[in-house]
Amino acid sequence: MTTTQKPDPKQFVADELDLPFWEGAARHKLLIQHCATCDRYYWPASICMQCGKQDLPWVEACGKAKVYTFTVIHRPWLQNWAADTPYNVTVVELDEGPLMFTNVVGCGNDEIELGMPVEVTFTDLDGGGTLPQFRPATG
Amino acid sequence: MAIESGKYAIVGLGITKQGKLPDYTTRQVVAWAVKEALDDAGLERKDIDGYIYGHQDPSVVDLRYLGLTPKFSWYMQTGGATASATVMAACGAMEAGLAETVLLVGAHRPWSTRAQIGGHGYGIAQAWGLVSPVASHAFHASRHMGVYGTTPDQLGTVAVVQREHACKRPDAIEYGNPITLEDYYNSPMICAPLRRLDCTRDTDGGVAMIVTTAERARNLKSKPVFIRGLGVGHNIRRWHDKSLYNGLDCATAKESAFRMAGITTADVDVFQCYDAFSINVIMQLEGYGFCNEGEGGPFVMGGDTRLDGRIPTNTGGGQLSGWYVMGYTALSEGLFQMRGQAGETQVKDAEIALVTGHGANAGVQNTWAHGCVVLGK
Ligand SMILES: [Zn+2]
């Protein structure tokens, strides 16, 4: 998947609550929120569903996940993704629990399947920012 | 406490030409639908004391242009659940004693204005290139295929069956244009596994209808259709238990709507479910209990959504082969069936119609609002 034209992902956040995720990605860390009281993890920024705690701290996820569902987009709706089309957008279930949007890289779109173990990889974008993507797990 | 079943009714149904309306402005399309609905009910503009416009664009709300003087004018939008939500809002307003004749309108011109439904951005997930409701529903389809073994043949059969219905209904956009599974496989992939023929199109058109008390409805020109049940659900619940890609929150909506109507799934004679994409039909057949979870694909393959099947579904061709107006397609067809005006696809002696809709993400993709309306004679 070529990535040169991608916009800085930070432009898509609704407000500053999710910025730590992208700042972490820039340092090649996959950050998710953790409620220490309930030992539950969240992504994107969330209130704790169990105890209602707000402003949960961001902690580093292990980076392992399984493919939960995915699609392969065949239309060049986004100019920045036209060169990659068809490209996959995939939902993975992180080992810590949360579902997360991403792309699976390092294998063909036709090799992606539900339950497939994947691991995080960080793609630095020419236009600034870093995209956490996932590749088939190595070990 | 639920509203009493049958206390309110829908009278007056106005549907404009659907498809391509390049020579009209959206205000004109609204006015066209409103006039048709008023004429159908035999009501005058001054009779309308509540107005609800089911769209997100306030610039189209123009009571002055429409010649209406209601006591309230609301615009509301929750994607494909908009139609059912406006029915609920109208009933709520009447139950509160605020109005007794509420006009609902859905109208838009995405084809003529080239508003690309496909290109709608989706917040944070757009960082990974996620756009369009096609892609979001492809998440449902992929998941359904992986978990339950649903097949492309089954998705394609949803499209084929609804096209059969459309070919019997001259007002359907795809009237006279039958398709086969081969045509389905020849249609281009949009967001795998969804092909062109798995998707509705962006069509222009308007719908208006009037909700009033059952008492008043009985004295009007059009045959009243009674509101028997109302239900809502929301897929945010299934985000938290991580089942949201498997289906919709039909269960919550069904519980309240069927309780209000005093019915079970077996009592439903026709099912008009929101079908922006083929997979929606399969998920909702399961969600409302017409078949077991995961068995929606085989149910459709077995012919059970055909006119002679166990539950005739989207009998006007639905949105896949008919037209698209934010959930008003299904609601209109439910009204036609209850009025006995569904032409060649009229289900004989149909007494109860179940109408659904879903749409509008709530913080994350596929957390749709879902609504249903049970209609009865
Ligand atoms: Zn907690």
Short mmCIF file of C-alpha atoms and ligand atoms in Angstrom, two decimals:
data_model
loop_
_atom_site.label_atom_id
_atom_site.label_comp_id
_atom_site.label_asym_id
_atom_site.label_seq_id
_atom_site.Cartn_x
_atom_site.Cartn_y
_atom_site.Cartn_z
CA MET A 1 0.00 0.00 0.00
CA THR A 2 1.59 3.30 -1.03
CA THR A 3 1.17 6.00 1.53
CA THR A 4 2.82 9.10 0.17
CA GLN A 5 -0.35 11.06 -0.53
CA LYS A 6 -2.22 10.34 2.69
CA PRO A 7 -3.41 13.30 4.72
CA ASP A 8 -2.23 13.69 8.29
CA PRO A 9 -4.71 11.55 10.27
CA LYS A 10 -4.94 14.20 12.96
CA GLN A 11 -7.19 16.21 10.66
CA PHE A 12 -9.96 13.64 11.19
CA VAL A 13 -10.18 13.82 14.98
CA ALA A 14 -13.28 15.53 16.30
CA ASP A 15 -11.38 17.31 19.06
CA GLU A 16 -8.24 16.97 21.17
CA LEU A 17 -9.49 13.92 23.08
CA ASP A 18 -8.05 11.49 20.55
CA LEU A 19 -4.83 13.40 19.87
CA PRO A 20 -2.76 11.27 22.30
CA PHE A 21 -3.48 8.26 20.07
CA TRP A 22 -1.95 10.01 17.05
CA GLU A 23 0.94 11.48 19.04
CA GLY A 24 1.65 7.95 20.24
CA ALA A 25 1.49 6.62 16.70
CA ALA A 26 4.08 9.21 15.65
CA ARG A 27 6.39 7.65 18.28
CA HIS A 28 5.41 4.18 16.96
CA LYS A 29 3.40 3.36 20.04
CA LEU A 30 -0.16 2.00 19.81
CA LEU A 31 -1.99 3.79 22.63
CA ILE A 32 -5.42 2.89 23.98
CA GLN A 33 -7.25 4.05 27.10
CA HIS A 34 -7.29 1.96 30.27
CA CYS A 35 -9.53 2.06 33.33
CA ALA A 36 -7.31 0.72 36.12
CA THR A 37 -10.30 0.34 38.45
CA CYS A 38 -12.16 -2.01 36.11
CA ASP A 39 -9.19 -3.23 34.07
CA ARG A 40 -11.02 -2.44 30.84
CA TYR A 41 -9.52 -0.96 27.69
CA TYR A 42 -11.07 1.50 25.23
CA TRP A 43 -10.48 2.97 21.79
CA PRO A 44 -11.16 5.68 20.62
CA ALA A 45 -11.26 8.01 23.66
CA SER A 46 -14.12 6.89 25.89
CA ILE A 47 -15.74 7.04 29.25
CA CYS A 48 -15.45 3.75 31.18
CA MET A 49 -18.65 1.82 30.52
CA GLN A 50 -18.37 0.01 33.84
CA CYS A 51 -17.58 2.78 36.35
CA GLY A 52 -18.14 5.98 34.36
CA LYS A 53 -14.62 7.28 34.87
CA GLN A 54 -13.62 10.00 32.40
CA ASP A 55 -10.25 11.13 31.06
CA LEU A 56 -8.79 7.63 31.20
CA PRO A 57 -5.00 7.38 30.86
CA TRP A 58 -3.49 6.20 27.57
CA VAL A 59 -1.37 3.07 27.81
CA GLU A 60 0.56 1.11 25.23
CA ALA A 61 -1.24 -1.86 23.68
CA CYS A 62 0.69 -5.06 22.91
CA GLY A 63 0.02 -4.55 19.21
CA LYS A 64 -1.47 -7.97 18.61
CA ALA A 65 -4.93 -8.36 17.16
CA LYS A 66 -7.22 -10.52 15.08
CA VAL A 67 -9.17 -9.52 12.00
CA TYR A 68 -12.78 -8.95 12.99
CA THR A 69 -14.27 -7.85 9.68
CA PHE A 70 -13.08 -6.01 6.58
CA THR A 71 -13.98 -4.61 3.20
CA VAL A 72 -12.05 -3.94 0.03
CA ILE A 73 -12.95 -0.58 -1.45
CA HIS A 74 -12.88 -0.63 -5.25
CA ARG A 75 -13.94 2.95 -5.89
CA PRO A 76 -11.52 5.89 -5.92
CA TRP A 77 -13.78 8.02 -3.76
CA LEU A 78 -10.81 9.48 -1.90
CA GLN A 79 -8.21 11.13 -4.06
CA ASN A 80 -5.50 10.33 -1.52
CA TRP A 81 -6.27 6.64 -1.75
CA ALA A 82 -6.79 6.42 -5.51
CA ALA A 83 -3.32 5.00 -6.12
CA ASP A 84 -4.02 2.21 -3.60
CA THR A 85 -7.44 1.28 -4.95
CA PRO A 86 -8.64 -1.40 -4.41
CA TYR A 87 -7.56 -1.14 -0.78
CA ASN A 88 -8.81 -2.80 2.37
CA VAL A 89 -10.25 -1.17 5.45
CA THR A 90 -10.24 -3.65 8.28
CA VAL A 91 -11.65 -3.81 11.79
CA VAL A 92 -9.35 -5.67 14.15
CA GLU A 93 -10.01 -6.82 17.70
CA LEU A 94 -7.03 -5.84 19.79
CA ASP A 95 -5.81 -8.43 22.30
CA GLU A 96 -6.79 -5.95 25.03
CA GLY A 97 -10.39 -6.00 23.77
CA PRO A 98 -11.27 -2.89 21.77
CA LEU A 99 -12.19 -2.97 18.10
CA MET A 100 -10.10 -0.66 15.93
CA PHE A 101 -10.15 0.48 12.31
CA THR A 102 -6.99 -0.07 10.31
CA ASN A 103 -5.59 -1.44 7.07
CA VAL A 104 -3.94 -4.82 6.71
CA VAL A 105 -0.66 -4.50 4.83
CA GLY A 106 1.98 -7.03 3.82
CA CYS A 107 -0.45 -9.46 2.19
CA GLY A 108 -2.94 -9.40 -0.64
CA ASN A 109 -6.49 -8.24 -0.07
CA ASP A 110 -7.63 -11.72 -1.06
CA GLU A 111 -5.56 -13.26 1.75
CA ILE A 112 -7.38 -11.40 4.53
CA GLU A 113 -9.85 -13.47 6.50
CA LEU A 114 -11.77 -13.26 9.74
CA GLY A 115 -9.81 -14.38 12.78
CA MET A 116 -6.47 -13.89 11.05
CA PRO A 117 -3.77 -12.93 13.62
CA VAL A 118 -2.12 -9.61 12.83
CA GLU A 119 0.36 -7.26 14.50
CA VAL A 120 0.77 -3.51 14.41
CA THR A 121 3.19 -1.76 12.09
CA PHE A 122 3.64 2.00 11.83
CA THR A 123 3.63 3.78 8.50
CA ASP A 124 5.04 7.31 8.53
CA LEU A 125 3.22 9.52 6.05
CA ASP A 126 5.05 12.01 3.84
CA GLY A 127 2.49 14.67 4.63
CA GLY A 128 3.02 14.29 8.39
CA GLY A 129 1.57 11.90 10.90
CA THR A 130 1.79 8.14 11.24
CA LEU A 131 -0.80 5.51 10.44
CA PRO A 132 -0.91 2.40 12.63
CA GLN A 133 -1.59 -0.47 10.26
CA PHE A 134 -1.44 -4.23 10.80
CA ARG A 135 0.40 -7.02 9.00
CA PRO A 136 0.09 -10.79 9.25
CA ALA A 137 1.51 -11.86 12.62
CA THR A 138 5.02 -13.27 12.52
CA GLY A 139 5.08 -15.16 15.76
CA MET B 1 -46.21 3.75 28.94
CA ALA B 2 -46.71 2.94 25.32
CA ILE B 3 -49.15 4.78 23.12
CA GLU B 4 -52.32 2.78 22.68
CA SER B 5 -52.20 0.63 19.56
CA GLY B 6 -54.28 2.09 16.75
CA LYS B 7 -54.81 5.46 18.46
CA TYR B 8 -53.13 7.25 15.55
CA ALA B 9 -53.25 6.62 11.85
CA ILE B 10 -51.50 7.61 8.67
CA VAL B 11 -53.70 9.19 6.06
CA GLY B 12 -52.77 10.95 2.87
CA LEU B 13 -49.78 9.60 1.02
CA GLY B 14 -48.05 11.73 -1.59
CA ILE B 15 -45.19 10.40 -3.66
CA THR B 16 -43.52 12.41 -6.41
CA LYS B 17 -41.90 10.94 -9.46
CA GLN B 18 -38.77 9.15 -8.27
CA GLY B 19 -35.43 8.87 -9.98
CA LYS B 20 -34.05 11.88 -11.77
CA LEU B 21 -35.61 15.30 -11.21
CA PRO B 22 -33.04 17.71 -12.65
CA ASP B 23 -35.67 20.30 -13.55
CA TYR B 24 -36.95 20.77 -10.01
CA THR B 25 -35.53 22.42 -6.93
CA THR B 26 -35.80 20.47 -3.68
CA ARG B 27 -38.41 22.95 -2.42
CA GLN B 28 -40.51 22.13 -5.47
CA VAL B 29 -40.16 18.42 -4.82
CA VAL B 30 -41.33 18.99 -1.22
CA ALA B 31 -44.29 21.07 -2.44
CA TRP B 32 -45.20 18.37 -4.97
CA ALA B 33 -45.24 15.64 -2.32
CA VAL B 34 -47.19 17.84 0.11
CA LYS B 35 -49.87 18.64 -2.46
CA GLU B 36 -50.28 14.96 -3.33
CA ALA B 37 -50.60 13.99 0.33
CA LEU B 38 -53.15 16.71 1.10
CA ASP B 39 -55.21 15.83 -1.97
CA ASP B 40 -55.07 12.14 -1.12
CA ALA B 41 -56.36 12.78 2.41
CA GLY B 42 -58.82 15.45 1.37
CA LEU B 43 -57.24 17.91 3.79
CA GLU B 44 -56.41 21.58 3.35
CA ARG B 45 -53.19 23.35 4.18
CA LYS B 46 -54.79 25.09 7.17
CA ASP B 47 -55.57 21.68 8.70
CA ILE B 48 -51.88 20.91 9.18
CA ASP B 49 -50.88 21.91 12.70
CA GLY B 50 -47.52 20.14 12.86
CA TYR B 51 -44.76 19.80 10.28
CA ILE B 52 -41.76 17.49 10.35
CA TYR B 53 -39.17 17.54 7.60
CA GLY B 54 -37.12 14.36 7.60
CA HIS B 55 -33.81 15.66 6.40
CA GLN B 56 -30.79 17.47 7.75
CA ASP B 57 -30.98 20.47 5.48
CA PRO B 58 -32.80 23.37 7.19
CA SER B 59 -32.59 25.49 4.05
CA VAL B 60 -35.36 23.37 2.55
CA VAL B 61 -37.73 24.01 5.45
CA ASP B 62 -39.88 26.76 3.98
CA LEU B 63 -43.39 26.91 5.41
CA ARG B 64 -44.02 30.21 3.68
CA TYR B 65 -43.40 28.65 0.28
CA LEU B 66 -45.57 25.64 1.16
CA GLY B 67 -48.42 27.82 2.42
CA LEU B 68 -48.46 26.01 5.75
CA THR B 69 -49.12 27.55 9.16
CA PRO B 70 -48.48 24.74 11.67
CA LYS B 71 -47.87 25.21 15.37
CA PHE B 72 -44.47 23.57 15.10
CA SER B 73 -41.96 22.85 12.38
CA TRP B 74 -39.14 20.43 13.14
CA TYR B 75 -36.46 18.97 10.97
CA MET B 76 -34.89 15.75 12.02
CA GLN B 77 -32.51 13.30 10.50
CA THR B 78 -31.23 9.92 11.56
CA GLY B 79 -30.31 8.42 8.21
CA GLY B 80 -32.49 5.54 7.09
CA ALA B 81 -34.33 5.54 10.42
CA THR B 82 -35.59 9.05 9.68
CA ALA B 83 -38.99 7.98 8.34
CA SER B 84 -39.89 5.89 11.39
CA ALA B 85 -38.47 8.56 13.71
CA THR B 86 -40.72 11.22 12.19
CA VAL B 87 -43.75 8.97 12.71
CA MET B 88 -42.74 8.59 16.36
CA ALA B 89 -42.23 12.32 16.78
CA ALA B 90 -45.64 13.00 15.26
CA CYS B 91 -47.33 10.47 17.56
CA GLY B 92 -45.47 11.91 20.54
CA ALA B 93 -46.57 15.45 19.71
CA MET B 94 -50.18 14.33 19.39
CA GLU B 95 -50.00 12.28 22.57
CA ALA B 96 -48.79 15.44 24.33
CA GLY B 97 -51.78 17.31 22.97
CA LEU B 98 -49.66 19.64 20.86
CA ALA B 99 -51.16 18.87 17.47
CA GLU B 100 -53.65 16.61 15.77
CA THR B 101 -52.67 16.61 12.11
CA VAL B 102 -48.96 16.32 11.48
CA LEU B 103 -47.42 16.39 8.03
CA LEU B 104 -44.23 14.38 7.46
CA VAL B 105 -42.01 15.01 4.46
CA GLY B 106 -38.91 13.33 3.15
CA ALA B 107 -37.39 14.76 -0.02
CA HIS B 108 -33.98 15.14 -1.56
CA ARG B 109 -32.22 15.33 -4.91
CA PRO B 110 -28.88 13.54 -4.53
CA TRP B 111 -28.83 12.43 -8.16
CA SER B 112 -29.38 15.89 -9.59
CA THR B 113 -27.06 17.61 -7.14
CA ARG B 114 -24.45 14.87 -7.54
CA ALA B 115 -24.26 14.45 -3.80
CA GLN B 116 -22.20 11.30 -3.67
CA ILE B 117 -23.49 9.04 -0.94
CA GLY B 118 -20.43 6.96 -1.69
CA GLY B 119 -18.11 9.77 -0.76
CA HIS B 120 -19.51 10.66 2.64
CA GLY B 121 -16.64 10.88 5.11
CA TYR B 122 -16.75 9.01 8.37
CA GLY B 123 -14.66 10.87 10.93
CA ILE B 124 -11.61 9.27 12.44
CA ALA B 125 -11.86 6.08 10.37
CA GLN B 126 -11.30 8.14 7.24
CA ALA B 127 -7.63 8.19 8.28
CA TRP B 128 -7.60 4.58 7.03
CA GLY B 129 -9.62 5.41 3.95
CA LEU B 130 -13.05 4.44 5.26
CA VAL B 131 -15.83 6.31 3.49
CA SER B 132 -19.35 5.52 2.39
CA PRO B 133 -22.21 3.51 3.84
CA VAL B 134 -21.37 0.84 1.26
CA ALA B 135 -18.11 0.13 3.07
CA SER B 136 -19.81 0.12 6.48
CA HIS B 137 -22.41 -2.34 5.29
CA ALA B 138 -19.68 -4.40 3.68
CA PHE B 139 -18.34 -4.79 7.24
CA HIS B 140 -21.70 -6.34 8.12
CA ALA B 141 -21.61 -8.57 5.04
CA SER B 142 -18.04 -9.82 5.59
CA ARG B 143 -18.73 -10.54 9.21
CA HIS B 144 -21.99 -12.30 8.41
CA MET B 145 -20.26 -14.42 5.79
CA GLY B 146 -17.40 -15.32 8.12
CA VAL B 147 -19.51 -16.09 11.18
CA TYR B 148 -22.63 -17.65 9.65
CA GLY B 149 -21.46 -18.81 6.24
CA THR B 150 -23.65 -16.41 4.27
CA THR B 151 -22.73 -16.61 0.59
CA PRO B 152 -22.55 -14.22 -2.40
CA ASP B 153 -25.33 -16.29 -4.02
CA GLN B 154 -27.55 -15.46 -1.06
CA LEU B 155 -26.76 -11.74 -1.20
CA GLY B 156 -27.38 -11.78 -4.94
CA THR B 157 -30.71 -13.54 -4.46
CA VAL B 158 -31.90 -10.67 -2.25
CA ALA B 159 -31.33 -8.38 -5.23
CA VAL B 160 -32.90 -10.79 -7.72
CA VAL B 161 -36.08 -11.33 -5.67
CA GLN B 162 -36.61 -7.62 -5.11
CA ARG B 163 -36.10 -6.99 -8.81
CA GLU B 164 -38.84 -9.54 -9.49
CA HIS B 165 -41.12 -7.43 -7.32
CA ALA B 166 -40.05 -4.19 -9.02
CA CYS B 167 -40.83 -5.71 -12.40
CA LYS B 168 -44.45 -5.99 -11.32
CA ARG B 169 -44.68 -2.40 -10.16
CA PRO B 170 -44.66 0.31 -12.86
CA ASP B 171 -43.58 3.01 -10.37
CA ALA B 172 -40.37 1.18 -9.46
CA ILE B 173 -37.30 2.62 -11.14
CA GLU B 174 -36.20 -0.83 -12.32
CA TYR B 175 -39.61 -1.78 -13.69
CA GLY B 176 -39.13 -3.73 -16.90
CA ASN B 177 -35.54 -4.58 -16.12
CA PRO B 178 -35.32 -8.08 -14.62
CA ILE B 179 -31.99 -9.46 -13.41
CA THR B 180 -30.48 -12.89 -12.83
CA LEU B 181 -27.72 -14.05 -10.52
CA GLU B 182 -25.42 -13.90 -13.53
CA ASP B 183 -26.19 -10.19 -13.90
CA TYR B 184 -25.44 -9.85 -10.22
CA TYR B 185 -22.00 -11.37 -10.61
CA ASN B 186 -21.37 -9.20 -13.67
CA SER B 187 -22.11 -6.04 -11.71
CA PRO B 188 -18.94 -4.33 -10.52
CA MET B 189 -17.55 -4.77 -7.05
CA ILE B 190 -18.00 -1.55 -5.05
CA CYS B 191 -16.88 -2.45 -1.53
CA ALA B 192 -16.22 -6.17 -1.35
CA PRO B 193 -18.18 -8.26 -0.81
CA LEU B 194 -20.87 -5.79 -1.96
CA ARG B 195 -21.40 -5.32 -5.69
CA ARG B 196 -23.29 -2.64 -7.52
CA LEU B 197 -26.48 -4.73 -7.42
CA ASP B 198 -26.18 -5.08 -3.64
CA CYS B 199 -26.67 -1.31 -3.34
CA THR B 200 -29.46 1.20 -3.68
CA ARG B 201 -28.82 4.26 -5.81
CA ASP B 202 -28.93 7.98 -5.04
CA THR B 203 -32.30 8.91 -6.48
CA ASP B 204 -34.26 12.16 -6.43
CA GLY B 205 -37.75 12.27 -5.05
CA GLY B 206 -40.11 13.20 -2.29
CA VAL B 207 -42.69 11.58 -0.04
CA ALA B 208 -45.24 13.19 2.24
CA MET B 209 -47.76 11.64 4.58
CA ILE B 210 -50.06 12.83 7.31
CA VAL B 211 -50.37 11.41 10.80
CA THR B 212 -53.57 12.13 12.70
CA THR B 213 -55.88 10.64 15.30
CA ALA B 214 -57.71 7.45 14.38
CA GLU B 215 -60.98 9.25 15.01
CA ARG B 216 -60.19 12.00 12.55
CA ALA B 217 -58.68 9.54 10.08
CA ARG B 218 -61.93 7.65 9.74
CA ASN B 219 -63.66 10.73 8.35
CA LEU B 220 -61.11 11.52 5.67
CA LYS B 221 -60.93 10.69 2.01
CA SER B 222 -58.09 8.18 2.07
CA LYS B 223 -58.27 4.76 3.69
CA PRO B 224 -56.61 5.11 7.09
CA VAL B 225 -53.72 2.86 8.06
CA PHE B 226 -53.38 2.51 11.81
CA ILE B 227 -50.15 2.78 13.75
CA ARG B 228 -50.12 -0.42 15.78
CA GLY B 229 -46.61 -0.43 17.14
CA LEU B 230 -43.49 1.72 17.45
CA GLY B 231 -40.01 0.52 18.32
CA VAL B 232 -36.48 1.83 18.53
CA GLY B 233 -33.12 0.23 19.07
CA HIS B 234 -29.53 1.36 18.71
CA ASN B 235 -26.47 -0.54 17.62
CA ILE B 236 -24.26 1.25 20.15
CA ARG B 237 -25.35 -1.56 22.47
CA ARG B 238 -23.73 -4.02 20.08
CA TRP B 239 -20.52 -1.97 19.83
CA HIS B 240 -20.01 -2.62 23.50
CA ASP B 241 -20.60 -6.37 23.27
CA LYS B 242 -18.73 -6.41 19.95
CA SER B 243 -21.58 -7.96 17.98
CA LEU B 244 -22.48 -4.85 15.99
CA TYR B 245 -21.13 -6.16 12.71
CA ASN B 246 -23.27 -9.30 13.00
CA GLY B 247 -26.55 -7.41 12.84
CA LEU B 248 -28.69 -4.45 13.87
CA ASP B 249 -30.45 -3.73 17.13
CA CYS B 250 -33.75 -5.12 15.87
CA ALA B 251 -34.28 -7.00 19.14
CA THR B 252 -34.84 -3.87 21.22
CA ALA B 253 -37.13 -2.28 18.64
CA LYS B 254 -39.09 -5.48 18.14
CA GLU B 255 -39.73 -5.91 21.86
CA SER B 256 -41.50 -2.57 22.29
CA ALA B 257 -43.22 -2.47 18.90
CA PHE B 258 -44.62 -5.99 19.10
CA ARG B 259 -45.71 -5.48 22.72
CA MET B 260 -47.54 -2.27 21.78
CA ALA B 261 -49.16 -4.02 18.80
CA GLY B 262 -49.88 -7.19 20.73
CA ILE B 263 -48.38 -9.33 17.99
CA THR B 264 -45.67 -11.88 17.39
CA THR B 265 -43.51 -12.32 14.30
CA ALA B 266 -45.99 -14.88 12.96
CA ASP B 267 -48.67 -12.16 12.78
CA VAL B 268 -46.68 -10.04 10.33
CA ASP B 269 -48.02 -10.43 6.79
CA VAL B 270 -45.61 -8.19 4.88
CA PHE B 271 -42.12 -6.99 5.77
CA GLN B 272 -40.85 -3.70 4.37
CA CYS B 273 -37.33 -3.48 5.71
CA TYR B 274 -34.74 -0.83 5.07
CA ASP B 275 -32.60 -2.23 2.29
CA ALA B 276 -29.98 0.29 1.30
CA PHE B 277 -27.87 -2.86 0.86
CA SER B 278 -28.77 -6.52 0.33
CA ILE B 279 -27.17 -7.65 3.59
CA ASN B 280 -29.64 -5.48 5.52
CA VAL B 281 -32.52 -7.69 4.46
CA ILE B 282 -30.76 -10.83 5.68
CA MET B 283 -29.84 -9.24 9.02
CA GLN B 284 -33.37 -7.98 9.63
CA LEU B 285 -35.12 -11.23 8.69
CA GLU B 286 -33.03 -12.70 11.49
CA GLY B 287 -33.41 -9.72 13.82
CA TYR B 288 -37.21 -9.80 13.72
CA GLY B 289 -37.36 -13.56 14.09
CA PHE B 290 -38.60 -14.58 10.64
CA CYS B 291 -35.71 -17.04 10.75
CA ASN B 292 -32.97 -17.92 13.21
CA GLU B 293 -29.79 -15.89 13.63
CA GLY B 294 -27.42 -16.69 10.79
CA GLU B 295 -30.12 -18.29 8.64
CA GLY B 296 -31.24 -15.21 6.72
CA GLY B 297 -29.20 -16.18 3.66
CA PRO B 298 -30.70 -19.67 3.25
CA PHE B 299 -34.15 -18.21 4.05
CA VAL B 300 -33.88 -15.84 1.07
CA MET B 301 -32.36 -18.56 -1.13
CA GLY B 302 -35.32 -20.77 -0.31
CA GLY B 303 -37.73 -18.22 -1.75
CA ASP B 304 -39.25 -17.25 1.58
CA THR B 305 -39.18 -13.49 0.84
CA ARG B 306 -41.03 -13.91 -2.45
CA LEU B 307 -44.70 -13.04 -2.79
CA ASP B 308 -45.65 -16.67 -2.21
CA GLY B 309 -42.98 -17.18 0.47
CA ARG B 310 -43.29 -17.21 4.23
CA ILE B 311 -42.90 -13.43 4.50
CA PRO B 312 -43.21 -11.32 1.35
CA THR B 313 -40.47 -8.71 1.74
CA ASN B 314 -39.92 -5.33 0.09
CA THR B 315 -42.81 -5.96 -2.21
CA GLY B 316 -42.38 -2.73 -4.18
CA GLY B 317 -38.81 -3.65 -5.11
CA GLY B 318 -37.47 -1.85 -2.04
CA GLN B 319 -34.69 0.63 -2.34
CA LEU B 320 -32.53 -1.84 -4.26
CA SER B 321 -34.86 -1.78 -7.25
CA GLY B 322 -37.29 1.00 -6.41
CA TRP B 323 -36.26 4.35 -5.06
CA TYR B 324 -34.52 5.86 -2.04
CA VAL B 325 -35.87 8.51 0.34
CA MET B 326 -34.40 8.06 3.85
CA GLY B 327 -36.61 5.16 4.86
CA TYR B 328 -39.83 6.52 3.39
CA THR B 329 -39.67 3.86 0.67
CA ALA B 330 -40.41 1.06 3.13
CA LEU B 331 -43.01 3.13 4.97
CA SER B 332 -44.82 4.00 1.73
CA GLU B 333 -44.92 0.37 0.63
CA GLY B 334 -46.27 -0.63 4.03
CA LEU B 335 -49.08 1.89 3.53
CA PHE B 336 -49.78 0.65 0.01
CA GLN B 337 -50.06 -2.92 1.26
CA MET B 338 -52.42 -1.96 4.07
CA ARG B 339 -54.55 0.11 1.69
CA GLY B 340 -54.68 -2.70 -0.84
CA GLN B 341 -52.94 -0.48 -3.40
CA ALA B 342 -49.81 -2.52 -4.03
CA GLY B 343 -50.91 -3.54 -7.51
CA GLU B 344 -49.54 -6.81 -8.80
CA THR B 345 -47.51 -7.38 -5.65
CA GLN B 346 -50.43 -6.86 -3.29
CA VAL B 347 -50.32 -9.55 -0.61
CA LYS B 348 -53.84 -10.86 -0.35
CA ASP B 349 -55.57 -10.25 2.98
CA ALA B 350 -52.47 -8.65 4.49
CA GLU B 351 -53.45 -7.20 7.87
CA ILE B 352 -50.14 -6.30 9.46
CA ALA B 353 -47.09 -4.68 7.87
CA LEU B 354 -43.75 -4.29 9.61
CA VAL B 355 -41.67 -1.33 8.40
CA THR B 356 -38.08 -0.64 9.48
CA GLY B 357 -35.20 1.76 8.99
CA HIS B 358 -31.69 2.33 10.25
CA GLY B 359 -28.95 4.85 9.84
CA ALA B 360 -26.78 7.64 11.22
CA ASN B 361 -23.63 6.63 13.02
CA ALA B 362 -23.28 7.61 16.66
CA GLY B 363 -19.58 7.93 17.37
CA VAL B 364 -18.34 4.92 15.47
CA GLN B 365 -19.30 3.25 12.21
CA ASN B 366 -22.19 0.78 12.21
CA THR B 367 -23.68 2.15 15.43
CA TRP B 368 -26.92 2.77 13.59
CA ALA B 369 -30.13 4.09 15.02
CA HIS B 370 -32.87 1.59 14.23
CA GLY B 371 -36.60 2.13 14.22
CA CYS B 372 -39.68 0.18 13.27
CA VAL B 373 -43.37 0.88 12.77
CA VAL B 374 -46.09 -1.76 12.82
CA LEU B 375 -48.93 -0.77 10.53
CA GLY B 376 -52.37 -2.34 10.55
CA LYS B 377 -55.69 -2.09 8.81
ZN ZN C 1 -13.95 1.67 35.01
#
